[in-house]
CSV table of N, CA and C in Angstrom, one decimal:
chain,number,residue,atom,x,y,z
A,109,MET,N,-6.8,-0.9,-6.8
A,109,MET,CA,-7.5,-2.1,-6.9
A,109,MET,C,-7.3,-2.7,-8.3
A,110,ASN,N,-7.1,-4.0,-8.4
A,110,ASN,CA,-6.9,-4.7,-9.7
A,110,ASN,C,-8.1,-4.6,-10.6
A,111,SER,N,-7.9,-4.3,-11.8
A,111,SER,CA,-9.0,-4.3,-12.8
A,111,SER,C,-9.2,-5.8,-13.2
A,112,PRO,N,-10.3,-6.2,-13.7
A,112,PRO,CA,-10.6,-7.6,-14.0
A,112,PRO,C,-9.7,-8.0,-15.2
A,113,THR,N,-9.1,-7.1,-16.0
A,113,THR,CA,-8.3,-7.5,-17.1
A,113,THR,C,-6.8,-7.4,-16.8
A,114,SER,N,-6.4,-7.1,-15.6
A,114,SER,CA,-5.0,-6.9,-15.3
A,114,SER,C,-4.4,-8.3,-15.2
A,115,SER,N,-3.1,-8.4,-15.7
A,115,SER,CA,-2.4,-9.6,-15.7
A,115,SER,C,-1.7,-9.8,-14.4
A,116,PRO,N,-1.2,-11.0,-14.1
A,116,PRO,CA,-0.4,-11.1,-12.8
A,116,PRO,C,0.9,-10.2,-12.9
A,117,THR,N,1.5,-10.1,-14.0
A,117,THR,CA,2.7,-9.2,-14.1
A,117,THR,C,2.3,-7.8,-13.8
A,118,GLU,N,1.2,-7.3,-14.3
A,118,GLU,CA,0.7,-5.9,-14.0
A,118,GLU,C,0.5,-5.7,-12.5
A,119,SER,N,-0.1,-6.7,-11.8
A,119,SER,CA,-0.4,-6.7,-10.4
A,119,SER,C,0.9,-6.7,-9.6
A,120,ILE,N,1.9,-7.5,-10.0
A,120,ILE,CA,3.2,-7.5,-9.3
A,120,ILE,C,3.9,-6.2,-9.5
A,121,ASP,N,3.8,-5.7,-10.8
A,121,ASP,CA,4.5,-4.4,-11.0
A,121,ASP,C,3.9,-3.3,-10.2
A,122,ARG,N,2.6,-3.2,-10.0
A,122,ARG,CA,2.0,-2.2,-9.2
A,122,ARG,C,2.4,-2.4,-7.7
A,123,PHE,N,2.4,-3.6,-7.2
A,123,PHE,CA,2.8,-3.9,-5.9
A,123,PHE,C,4.2,-3.4,-5.6
A,124,PHE,N,5.2,-3.7,-6.4
A,124,PHE,CA,6.6,-3.3,-6.1
A,124,PHE,C,6.7,-1.8,-6.4
A,125,MET,N,5.9,-1.2,-7.3
A,125,MET,CA,6.0,0.2,-7.5
A,125,MET,C,5.5,1.0,-6.3
A,126,GLN,N,4.5,0.4,-5.6
A,126,GLN,CA,4.0,1.1,-4.4
A,126,GLN,C,5.2,1.1,-3.3
A,127,LEU,N,6.0,0.1,-3.3
A,127,LEU,CA,7.1,0.0,-2.4
A,127,LEU,C,8.1,1.1,-2.8
A,128,ALA,N,8.3,1.2,-4.1
A,128,ALA,CA,9.3,2.3,-4.6
A,128,ALA,C,8.8,3.7,-4.2
A,129,ILE,N,7.5,3.8,-4.3
A,129,ILE,CA,6.9,5.1,-3.9
A,129,ILE,C,7.1,5.4,-2.4
A,130,ALA,N,7.0,4.4,-1.6
A,130,ALA,CA,7.3,4.5,-0.2
A,130,ALA,C,8.7,4.9,0.1
A,131,GLU,N,9.6,4.4,-0.7
A,131,GLU,CA,11.0,4.8,-0.6
A,131,GLU,C,11.2,6.2,-1.1
A,132,ALA,N,10.5,6.6,-2.1
A,132,ALA,CA,10.6,8.0,-2.6
A,132,ALA,C,10.1,9.0,-1.5
A,133,ARG,N,9.1,8.6,-0.7
A,133,ARG,CA,8.6,9.4,0.4
A,133,ARG,C,9.7,9.6,1.4
A,134,LYS,N,10.5,8.6,1.6
A,134,LYS,CA,11.6,8.7,2.6
A,134,LYS,C,12.6,9.8,2.1
A,135,ALA,N,12.9,9.8,0.8
A,135,ALA,CA,13.8,10.8,0.3
A,135,ALA,C,13.2,12.2,0.5
A,136,GLU,N,11.9,12.3,0.2
A,136,GLU,CA,11.2,13.6,0.4
A,136,GLU,C,11.3,14.1,1.9
A,137,GLU,N,11.2,13.2,2.8
A,137,GLU,CA,11.2,13.5,4.2
A,137,GLU,C,12.6,14.1,4.6
A,138,LYS,N,13.6,13.7,3.8
A,138,LYS,CA,15.0,14.1,4.1
A,138,LYS,C,15.4,15.4,3.3
A,139,GLY,N,14.4,15.9,2.5
A,139,GLY,CA,14.7,17.1,1.7
A,139,GLY,C,15.3,16.7,0.4
A,140,GLU,N,15.3,15.5,0.0
A,140,GLU,CA,15.9,15.0,-1.3
A,140,GLU,C,14.8,14.9,-2.3
A,141,VAL,N,15.2,15.0,-3.6
A,141,VAL,CA,14.2,14.8,-4.6
A,141,VAL,C,13.6,13.4,-4.4
A,142,PRO,N,12.2,13.3,-4.4
A,142,PRO,CA,11.6,12.0,-4.1
A,142,PRO,C,11.6,11.0,-5.2
A,143,VAL,N,12.6,10.2,-5.2
A,143,VAL,CA,12.8,9.1,-6.1
A,143,VAL,C,13.1,7.9,-5.3
A,144,GLY,N,12.4,6.8,-5.6
A,144,GLY,CA,12.6,5.5,-4.8
A,144,GLY,C,12.8,4.4,-5.8
A,145,ALA,N,13.6,3.4,-5.4
A,145,ALA,CA,13.9,2.2,-6.2
A,145,ALA,C,13.9,0.9,-5.4
A,146,ILE,N,13.4,-0.1,-6.0
A,146,ILE,CA,13.3,-1.5,-5.4
A,146,ILE,C,13.9,-2.4,-6.5
A,147,LEU,N,14.9,-3.2,-6.1
A,147,LEU,CA,15.4,-4.2,-7.1
A,147,LEU,C,14.9,-5.6,-6.6
A,148,VAL,N,14.4,-6.4,-7.5
A,148,VAL,CA,13.7,-7.6,-7.2
A,148,VAL,C,14.3,-8.7,-8.0
A,149,ARG,N,14.5,-9.9,-7.4
A,149,ARG,CA,14.8,-11.1,-8.1
A,149,ARG,C,13.9,-12.2,-7.6
A,150,ASP,N,13.2,-12.9,-8.4
A,150,ASP,CA,12.3,-14.0,-8.0
A,150,ASP,C,11.3,-13.5,-7.0
A,151,ARG,N,10.8,-12.3,-7.2
A,151,ARG,CA,9.7,-11.7,-6.4
A,151,ARG,C,10.2,-11.4,-5.0
A,152,ARG,N,11.6,-11.4,-4.8
A,152,ARG,CA,12.1,-11.1,-3.5
A,152,ARG,C,13.0,-9.8,-3.6
A,153,ILE,N,12.9,-8.9,-2.7
A,153,ILE,CA,13.6,-7.7,-2.7
A,153,ILE,C,15.1,-8.0,-2.4
A,154,VAL,N,16.0,-7.5,-3.3
A,154,VAL,CA,17.4,-7.7,-3.1
A,154,VAL,C,18.1,-6.4,-2.9
A,155,GLY,N,17.5,-5.3,-3.2
A,155,GLY,CA,18.1,-4.0,-3.1
A,155,GLY,C,17.0,-2.9,-3.0
A,156,VAL,N,17.3,-1.9,-2.2
A,156,VAL,CA,16.3,-0.8,-1.9
A,156,VAL,C,17.1,0.5,-1.9
A,157,GLY,N,16.6,1.6,-2.4
A,157,GLY,CA,17.2,2.8,-2.4
A,157,GLY,C,16.3,4.0,-2.6
A,158,HIS,N,16.7,5.1,-2.0
A,158,HIS,CA,16.0,6.4,-2.3
A,158,HIS,C,17.0,7.5,-2.5
A,159,ASN,N,16.7,8.5,-3.2
A,159,ASN,CA,17.7,9.5,-3.5
A,159,ASN,C,18.3,10.1,-2.2
A,160,ARG,N,19.7,10.2,-2.2
A,160,ARG,CA,20.4,10.7,-1.1
A,160,ARG,C,21.7,11.5,-1.4
A,161,PRO,N,21.8,12.1,-2.6
A,161,PRO,CA,23.0,12.8,-3.0
A,161,PRO,C,23.3,13.9,-2.0
A,162,ILE,N,22.3,14.7,-1.5
A,162,ILE,CA,22.6,15.8,-0.6
A,162,ILE,C,23.1,15.2,0.7
A,163,GLY,N,22.3,14.3,1.3
A,163,GLY,CA,22.7,13.8,2.6
A,163,GLY,C,24.0,13.0,2.6
A,164,MET,N,24.3,12.3,1.5
A,164,MET,CA,25.6,11.5,1.5
A,164,MET,C,26.7,12.3,0.9
A,165,LEU,N,26.4,13.6,0.4
A,165,LEU,CA,27.4,14.4,-0.3
A,165,LEU,C,28.1,13.6,-1.4
A,166,ASP,N,27.2,13.0,-2.2
A,166,ASP,CA,27.6,12.1,-3.2
A,166,ASP,C,26.7,12.2,-4.5
A,167,PRO,N,27.2,12.8,-5.5
A,167,PRO,CA,26.3,13.1,-6.7
A,167,PRO,C,25.9,11.8,-7.4
A,168,THR,N,26.5,10.6,-7.0
A,168,THR,CA,26.0,9.4,-7.6
A,168,THR,C,25.0,8.6,-6.7
A,169,ALA,N,24.6,9.2,-5.6
A,169,ALA,CA,23.7,8.5,-4.7
A,169,ALA,C,22.3,8.6,-5.1
A,170,HIS,N,22.0,8.3,-6.3
A,170,HIS,CA,20.6,8.2,-6.8
A,170,HIS,C,20.0,6.9,-6.3
A,171,ALA,N,18.7,6.9,-6.2
A,171,ALA,CA,17.9,5.7,-5.7
A,171,ALA,C,18.3,4.4,-6.4
A,172,GLU,N,18.4,4.5,-7.8
A,172,GLU,CA,18.8,3.3,-8.5
A,172,GLU,C,20.2,2.8,-8.2
A,173,ILE,N,21.1,3.7,-8.1
A,173,ILE,CA,22.5,3.3,-7.8
A,173,ILE,C,22.6,2.7,-6.4
A,174,LEU,N,21.9,3.3,-5.4
A,174,LEU,CA,21.9,2.7,-4.1
A,174,LEU,C,21.3,1.3,-4.0
A,175,ALA,N,20.2,1.1,-4.8
A,175,ALA,CA,19.6,-0.2,-4.8
A,175,ALA,C,20.5,-1.2,-5.5
A,176,LEU,N,21.2,-0.8,-6.6
A,176,LEU,CA,22.1,-1.7,-7.2
A,176,LEU,C,23.3,-2.1,-6.3
A,177,ARG,N,23.8,-1.1,-5.6
A,177,ARG,CA,24.9,-1.4,-4.7
A,177,ARG,C,24.5,-2.3,-3.6
A,178,GLN,N,23.4,-2.1,-3.0
A,178,GLN,CA,22.9,-3.0,-2.0
A,178,GLN,C,22.7,-4.4,-2.5
A,179,ALA,N,22.1,-4.6,-3.6
A,179,ALA,CA,21.9,-5.9,-4.2
A,179,ALA,C,23.2,-6.6,-4.5
A,180,ALA,N,24.1,-5.9,-5.1
A,180,ALA,CA,25.4,-6.5,-5.5
A,180,ALA,C,26.1,-7.0,-4.2
A,181,SER,N,26.1,-6.2,-3.2
A,181,SER,CA,26.7,-6.6,-1.9
A,181,SER,C,26.0,-7.8,-1.3
A,182,ARG,N,24.7,-7.8,-1.3
A,182,ARG,CA,23.9,-8.9,-0.7
A,182,ARG,C,24.1,-10.2,-1.5
A,183,LEU,N,24.2,-10.1,-2.8
A,183,LEU,CA,24.2,-11.2,-3.7
A,183,LEU,C,25.7,-11.7,-4.0
A,184,GLY,N,26.6,-10.8,-3.6
A,184,GLY,CA,28.0,-11.1,-3.8
A,184,GLY,C,28.4,-11.1,-5.3
A,185,ASN,N,27.8,-10.2,-6.1
A,185,ASN,CA,28.1,-10.2,-7.5
A,185,ASN,C,27.7,-8.8,-8.0
A,186,TYR,N,28.6,-8.2,-8.9
A,186,TYR,CA,28.2,-7.0,-9.5
A,186,TYR,C,27.3,-7.1,-10.7
A,187,ARG,N,27.2,-8.3,-11.1
A,187,ARG,CA,26.2,-8.7,-12.2
A,187,ARG,C,24.9,-9.1,-11.6
A,188,LEU,N,23.8,-8.6,-12.0
A,188,LEU,CA,22.5,-8.8,-11.4
A,188,LEU,C,21.5,-9.3,-12.4
A,189,PRO,N,21.8,-10.4,-13.2
A,189,PRO,CA,20.9,-10.9,-14.2
A,189,PRO,C,19.6,-11.5,-13.4
A,190,GLY,N,18.5,-11.5,-14.1
A,190,GLY,CA,17.3,-12.0,-13.6
A,190,GLY,C,16.6,-11.0,-12.6
A,191,THR,N,17.1,-9.8,-12.6
A,191,THR,CA,16.5,-8.8,-11.6
A,191,THR,C,15.6,-7.8,-12.4
A,192,THR,N,14.7,-7.2,-11.6
A,192,THR,CA,13.8,-6.2,-12.2
A,192,THR,C,14.0,-5.0,-11.2
A,193,LEU,N,14.2,-3.8,-11.8
A,193,LEU,CA,14.3,-2.6,-11.0
A,193,LEU,C,13.0,-1.8,-11.2
A,194,TYR,N,12.4,-1.5,-10.1
A,194,TYR,CA,11.2,-0.7,-10.0
A,194,TYR,C,11.7,0.7,-9.5
A,195,VAL,N,11.4,1.7,-10.3
A,195,VAL,CA,11.8,3.1,-9.9
A,195,VAL,C,10.7,4.1,-10.3
A,196,THR,N,10.5,5.1,-9.4
A,196,THR,CA,9.4,6.0,-9.6
A,196,THR,C,9.5,6.9,-10.7
A,197,VAL,N,10.8,7.2,-11.2
A,197,VAL,CA,11.0,8.1,-12.3
A,197,VAL,C,12.0,7.5,-13.3
A,198,GLU,N,11.7,7.8,-14.5
A,198,GLU,CA,12.6,7.3,-15.6
A,198,GLU,C,14.1,7.7,-15.3
A,199,PRO,N,15.0,6.7,-15.3
A,199,PRO,CA,16.4,6.9,-15.0
A,199,PRO,C,17.1,7.9,-15.8
A,200,CYS,N,18.1,8.5,-15.2
A,200,CYS,CA,19.0,9.4,-15.9
A,200,CYS,C,20.0,8.6,-16.7
A,201,ALA,N,20.9,9.3,-17.4
A,201,ALA,CA,22.0,8.6,-18.2
A,201,ALA,C,22.9,7.7,-17.3
A,202,MET,N,23.3,8.3,-16.1
A,202,MET,CA,24.2,7.5,-15.2
A,202,MET,C,23.5,6.2,-14.8
A,203,CYS,N,22.3,6.4,-14.3
A,203,CYS,CA,21.5,5.2,-13.8
A,203,CYS,C,21.2,4.2,-14.9
A,204,ALA,N,20.8,4.7,-16.1
A,204,ALA,CA,20.5,3.8,-17.2
A,204,ALA,C,21.7,3.0,-17.6
A,205,GLY,N,22.9,3.7,-17.7
A,205,GLY,CA,24.1,3.0,-18.0
A,205,GLY,C,24.5,2.0,-16.9
A,206,SER,N,24.2,2.3,-15.7
A,206,SER,CA,24.5,1.3,-14.6
A,206,SER,C,23.6,0.1,-14.7
A,207,LEU,N,22.4,0.2,-15.2
A,207,LEU,CA,21.5,-0.9,-15.4
A,207,LEU,C,22.1,-1.9,-16.4
A,208,VAL,N,22.6,-1.3,-17.5
A,208,VAL,CA,23.2,-2.1,-18.6
A,208,VAL,C,24.5,-2.8,-18.0
A,209,HIS,N,25.3,-2.1,-17.3
A,209,HIS,CA,26.6,-2.7,-16.8
A,209,HIS,C,26.3,-3.8,-15.8
A,210,ALA,N,25.2,-3.6,-15.0
A,210,ALA,CA,24.9,-4.6,-14.0
A,210,ALA,C,24.1,-5.8,-14.6
A,211,ARG,N,23.7,-5.7,-15.8
A,211,ARG,CA,23.0,-6.7,-16.5
A,211,ARG,C,21.6,-7.0,-15.9
A,212,VAL,N,21.0,-5.9,-15.4
A,212,VAL,CA,19.6,-5.9,-15.0
A,212,VAL,C,18.7,-6.4,-16.1
A,213,SER,N,17.8,-7.3,-15.9
A,213,SER,CA,17.0,-7.8,-17.0
A,213,SER,C,15.8,-6.9,-17.4
A,214,ARG,N,15.2,-6.3,-16.4
A,214,ARG,CA,14.0,-5.5,-16.6
A,214,ARG,C,13.9,-4.3,-15.8
A,215,LEU,N,13.4,-3.2,-16.4
A,215,LEU,CA,13.2,-1.9,-15.7
A,215,LEU,C,11.7,-1.6,-15.8
A,216,VAL,N,11.2,-1.2,-14.6
A,216,VAL,CA,9.8,-0.8,-14.6
A,216,VAL,C,9.9,0.6,-13.9
A,217,PHE,N,9.4,1.6,-14.6
A,217,PHE,CA,9.4,3.0,-14.0
A,217,PHE,C,8.0,3.6,-14.1
A,218,GLY,N,7.9,4.6,-13.2
A,218,GLY,CA,6.6,5.3,-13.0
A,218,GLY,C,6.4,6.4,-14.1
A,219,THR,N,7.0,7.5,-13.8
A,219,THR,CA,6.8,8.7,-14.7
A,219,THR,C,8.0,9.0,-15.5
A,220,THR,N,7.8,9.6,-16.7
A,220,THR,CA,8.9,10.0,-17.5
A,220,THR,C,9.6,11.2,-16.8
A,221,ASP,N,10.9,11.4,-17.2
A,221,ASP,CA,11.6,12.6,-16.8
A,221,ASP,C,11.9,13.5,-18.0
A,222,LEU,N,11.1,14.5,-18.2
A,222,LEU,CA,11.3,15.3,-19.4
A,222,LEU,C,12.6,16.1,-19.4
A,223,ARG,N,13.3,16.2,-18.3
A,223,ARG,CA,14.5,17.0,-18.2
A,223,ARG,C,15.7,16.1,-18.4
A,224,ALA,N,15.7,14.9,-17.8
A,224,ALA,CA,16.9,14.1,-17.8
A,224,ALA,C,16.7,12.6,-18.2
A,225,GLY,N,15.5,12.3,-18.6
A,225,GLY,CA,15.2,10.9,-18.9
A,225,GLY,C,16.1,10.3,-20.0
A,226,ALA,N,16.7,9.1,-19.7
A,226,ALA,CA,17.6,8.5,-20.6
A,226,ALA,C,17.2,7.1,-21.0
A,227,VAL,N,15.9,6.8,-20.8
A,227,VAL,CA,15.4,5.4,-21.2
A,227,VAL,C,14.5,5.6,-22.4
A,228,GLU,N,13.7,6.6,-22.3
A,228,GLU,CA,12.7,6.8,-23.5
A,228,GLU,C,12.7,8.3,-23.9
A,229,THR,N,12.9,9.2,-23.0
A,229,THR,CA,12.6,10.6,-23.3
A,229,THR,C,13.7,11.2,-24.2
A,230,HIS,N,15.0,11.2,-23.7
A,230,HIS,CA,16.0,11.9,-24.5
A,230,HIS,C,17.0,10.9,-25.2
A,231,PHE,N,17.2,9.8,-24.5
A,231,PHE,CA,18.1,8.7,-25.0
A,231,PHE,C,17.4,7.4,-24.8
A,232,GLN,N,17.9,6.4,-25.4
A,232,GLN,CA,17.3,5.0,-25.2
A,232,GLN,C,18.5,4.1,-24.8
A,233,ILE,N,19.2,4.5,-23.7
A,233,ILE,CA,20.4,3.8,-23.3
A,233,ILE,C,20.2,2.3,-23.1
A,234,VAL,N,19.2,2.0,-22.3
A,234,VAL,CA,19.0,0.6,-21.9
A,234,VAL,C,18.6,-0.4,-23.1
A,235,THR,N,18.2,0.2,-24.2
A,235,THR,CA,17.8,-0.6,-25.4
A,235,THR,C,18.7,-0.4,-26.6
A,236,GLU,N,19.8,0.4,-26.3
A,236,GLU,CA,20.7,0.7,-27.4
A,236,GLU,C,21.4,-0.6,-28.0
A,237,ARG,N,21.3,-0.8,-29.2
A,237,ARG,CA,21.8,-2.0,-29.9
A,237,ARG,C,23.3,-2.0,-29.9
A,238,ALA,N,24.0,-0.9,-29.8
A,238,ALA,CA,25.4,-0.8,-29.8
A,238,ALA,C,26.0,-1.4,-28.5
A,239,LEU,N,25.2,-1.4,-27.5
A,239,LEU,CA,25.7,-1.9,-26.2
A,239,LEU,C,25.6,-3.4,-26.1
A,240,ASN,N,26.3,-4.0,-25.2
A,240,ASN,CA,26.4,-5.5,-25.1
A,240,ASN,C,25.2,-6.1,-24.3
A,241,HIS,N,24.4,-5.3,-23.7
A,241,HIS,CA,23.2,-5.8,-22.9
A,241,HIS,C,22.1,-4.8,-23.1
A,242,ARG,N,20.9,-5.4,-23.2
A,242,ARG,CA,19.7,-4.5,-23.3
A,242,ARG,C,18.7,-4.9,-22.2
A,243,VAL,N,18.0,-4.0,-21.7
A,243,VAL,CA,17.1,-4.1,-20.6
A,243,VAL,C,15.6,-4.0,-21.2
A,244,GLU,N,14.8,-4.9,-20.8
A,244,GLU,CA,13.4,-4.8,-21.1
A,244,GLU,C,12.8,-3.7,-20.3
A,245,VAL,N,11.9,-2.9,-20.9
A,245,VAL,CA,11.4,-1.7,-20.3
A,245,VAL,C,9.9,-1.7,-20.2
A,246,THR,N,9.3,-1.3,-19.1
A,246,THR,CA,7.9,-1.1,-18.9
A,246,THR,C,7.8,0.3,-18.2
A,247,GLY,N,7.2,1.2,-18.9
A,247,GLY,CA,7.0,2.6,-18.3
A,247,GLY,C,5.6,2.9,-18.0
A,248,GLY,N,5.4,3.9,-17.2
A,248,GLY,CA,4.0,4.3,-16.9
A,248,GLY,C,3.3,3.6,-15.8
A,249,VAL,N,4.0,2.8,-15.0
A,249,VAL,CA,3.3,2.1,-13.9
A,249,VAL,C,3.1,3.0,-12.7
A,250,LEU,N,1.8,3.3,-12.4
A,250,LEU,CA,1.4,4.2,-11.3
A,250,LEU,C,2.0,5.6,-11.6
A,251,ALA,N,2.1,6.0,-12.9
A,251,ALA,CA,2.7,7.2,-13.4
A,251,ALA,C,2.1,8.4,-12.7
A,252,ASP,N,0.8,8.5,-12.6
A,252,ASP,CA,0.1,9.7,-12.0
A,252,ASP,C,0.6,9.9,-10.5
A,253,GLU,N,0.6,8.8,-9.8
A,253,GLU,CA,1.0,8.9,-8.4
A,253,GLU,C,2.5,9.4,-8.3
A,254,CYS,N,3.4,8.8,-9.1
A,254,CYS,CA,4.8,9.1,-9.1
A,254,CYS,C,5.0,10.6,-9.5
A,255,ARG,N,4.3,11.0,-10.6
A,255,ARG,CA,4.4,12.4,-11.0
A,255,ARG,C,3.9,13.4,-10.0
A,256,ALA,N,2.8,13.0,-9.3
A,256,ALA,CA,2.2,13.9,-8.3
A,256,ALA,C,3.2,14.1,-7.1
A,257,LEU,N,3.9,13.1,-6.8
A,257,LEU,CA,4.9,13.1,-5.7
A,257,LEU,C,6.0,14.2,-6.1
A,258,LEU,N,6.5,14.1,-7.3
A,258,LEU,CA,7.5,15.0,-7.7
A,258,LEU,C,7.0,16.5,-7.8
A,259,GLN,N,5.8,16.6,-8.4
A,259,GLN,CA,5.2,17.9,-8.5
A,259,GLN,C,5.0,18.6,-7.2
A,260,HIS,N,4.5,17.9,-6.2
A,260,HIS,CA,4.3,18.4,-4.9
A,260,HIS,C,5.6,18.8,-4.3
A,261,PHE,N,6.6,18.0,-4.4
A,261,PHE,CA,7.9,18.3,-3.8
A,261,PHE,C,8.4,19.7,-4.4
A,262,PHE,N,8.4,19.8,-5.7
A,262,PHE,CA,8.9,21.0,-6.3
A,262,PHE,C,8.1,22.2,-6.1
A,263,GLN,N,6.8,22.1,-6.0
A,263,GLN,CA,5.9,23.2,-5.6
A,263,GLN,C,6.2,23.7,-4.2
A,264,GLU,N,6.4,22.8,-3.3
A,264,GLU,CA,6.8,23.1,-1.9
A,264,GLU,C,8.1,23.9,-1.9
A,265,ARG,N,9.1,23.4,-2.7
A,265,ARG,CA,10.4,24.1,-2.7
A,265,ARG,C,10.3,25.5,-3.3
A,266,ARG,N,9.5,25.6,-4.3
A,266,ARG,CA,9.4,27.0,-4.9
A,266,ARG,C,8.7,28.0,-3.9
A,267,GLN,N,7.9,27.5,-3.0
A,267,GLN,CA,7.2,28.4,-2.1
A,267,GLN,C,8.1,28.7,-0.9
A,268,LYS,N,9.2,28.0,-0.6
A,268,LYS,CA,10.1,28.3,0.5
A,268,LYS,C,11.2,29.1,0.1
A,269,PRO,N,11.6,30.1,0.9
A,269,PRO,CA,12.8,30.9,0.6
A,269,PRO,C,14.0,30.1,0.5
A,270,ARG,N,14.9,30.4,-0.4
A,270,ARG,CA,16.1,29.6,-0.5
A,270,ARG,C,17.1,30.0,0.6
A,271,SER,N,17.7,29.0,1.2
A,271,SER,CA,18.7,29.3,2.3
A,271,SER,C,20.1,29.4,1.6
A,272,SER,N,21.0,29.9,2.4
A,272,SER,CA,22.4,29.9,1.9
A,272,SER,C,23.0,28.5,1.7
A,273,GLN,N,22.4,27.5,2.3
A,273,GLN,CA,22.9,26.2,2.2
A,273,GLN,C,22.5,25.6,0.8
A,274,ASP,N,21.4,26.1,0.2
A,274,ASP,CA,21.0,25.7,-1.1
A,274,ASP,C,21.8,26.3,-2.2
A,275,SER,N,22.5,27.4,-2.0
A,275,SER,CA,23.2,28.1,-3.0
A,275,SER,C,24.6,27.6,-3.0
A,276,PRO,N,25.2,27.5,-4.2
A,276,PRO,CA,26.6,27.1,-4.3
A,276,PRO,C,27.5,28.1,-3.6
A,277,ALA,N,28.5,27.7,-2.9
A,277,ALA,CA,29.4,28.6,-2.2
A,277,ALA,C,30.2,29.4,-3.2
A,278,ALA,N,30.5,30.6,-2.9
A,278,ALA,CA,31.3,31.4,-3.8
A,278,ALA,C,32.8,31.0,-3.7
A,279,PHE,N,33.4,30.9,-4.8
A,279,PHE,CA,34.8,30.6,-4.9
A,279,PHE,C,35.6,31.9,-4.9
A,280,VAL,N,36.5,32.0,-3.9
A,280,VAL,CA,37.4,33.2,-3.9
A,280,VAL,C,38.8,32.7,-4.0
A,281,ALA,N,39.4,33.2,-5.1
A,281,ALA,CA,40.8,32.9,-5.3
A,281,ALA,C,41.7,33.6,-4.4
A,282,PRO,N,42.8,33.0,-4.0
A,282,PRO,CA,43.8,33.6,-3.0
A,282,PRO,C,44.4,34.8,-3.6
């Protein structure tokens, strides 16, 4: 529920973050780390993604990358100025760099990533002055809900026995 002091921007941010959380739940249903992303321009969704590196056999198939790819295809341009990316978790270095290259205007994320966060936690890639583009950042939107989704996922994984599919295959030289 909106607090009496919330701004229209805060309300919009919460609305689109809820949609990103719904995308994250799709990833979780597929056994992927629950991260979801929604890319918006002029309050219209232009790209959507949820983590799929396992299912797509693609280490770059992060939620943010998939949303950027979809938007670039839909809009017919690899540059995405005037867009805002809503993502449930602070982006990693690959995704943060992609936001800079795509010229995304604004990033809104839910919870920080203490292991691989590259926007505020370990690096500040999207605001790095040495780069030719900087992204405006708003962190902590629905952070508790985003964090709880990740924590639940990893608690469930720790309780299940690991299958041979989760383990890297042994390499045997000829």
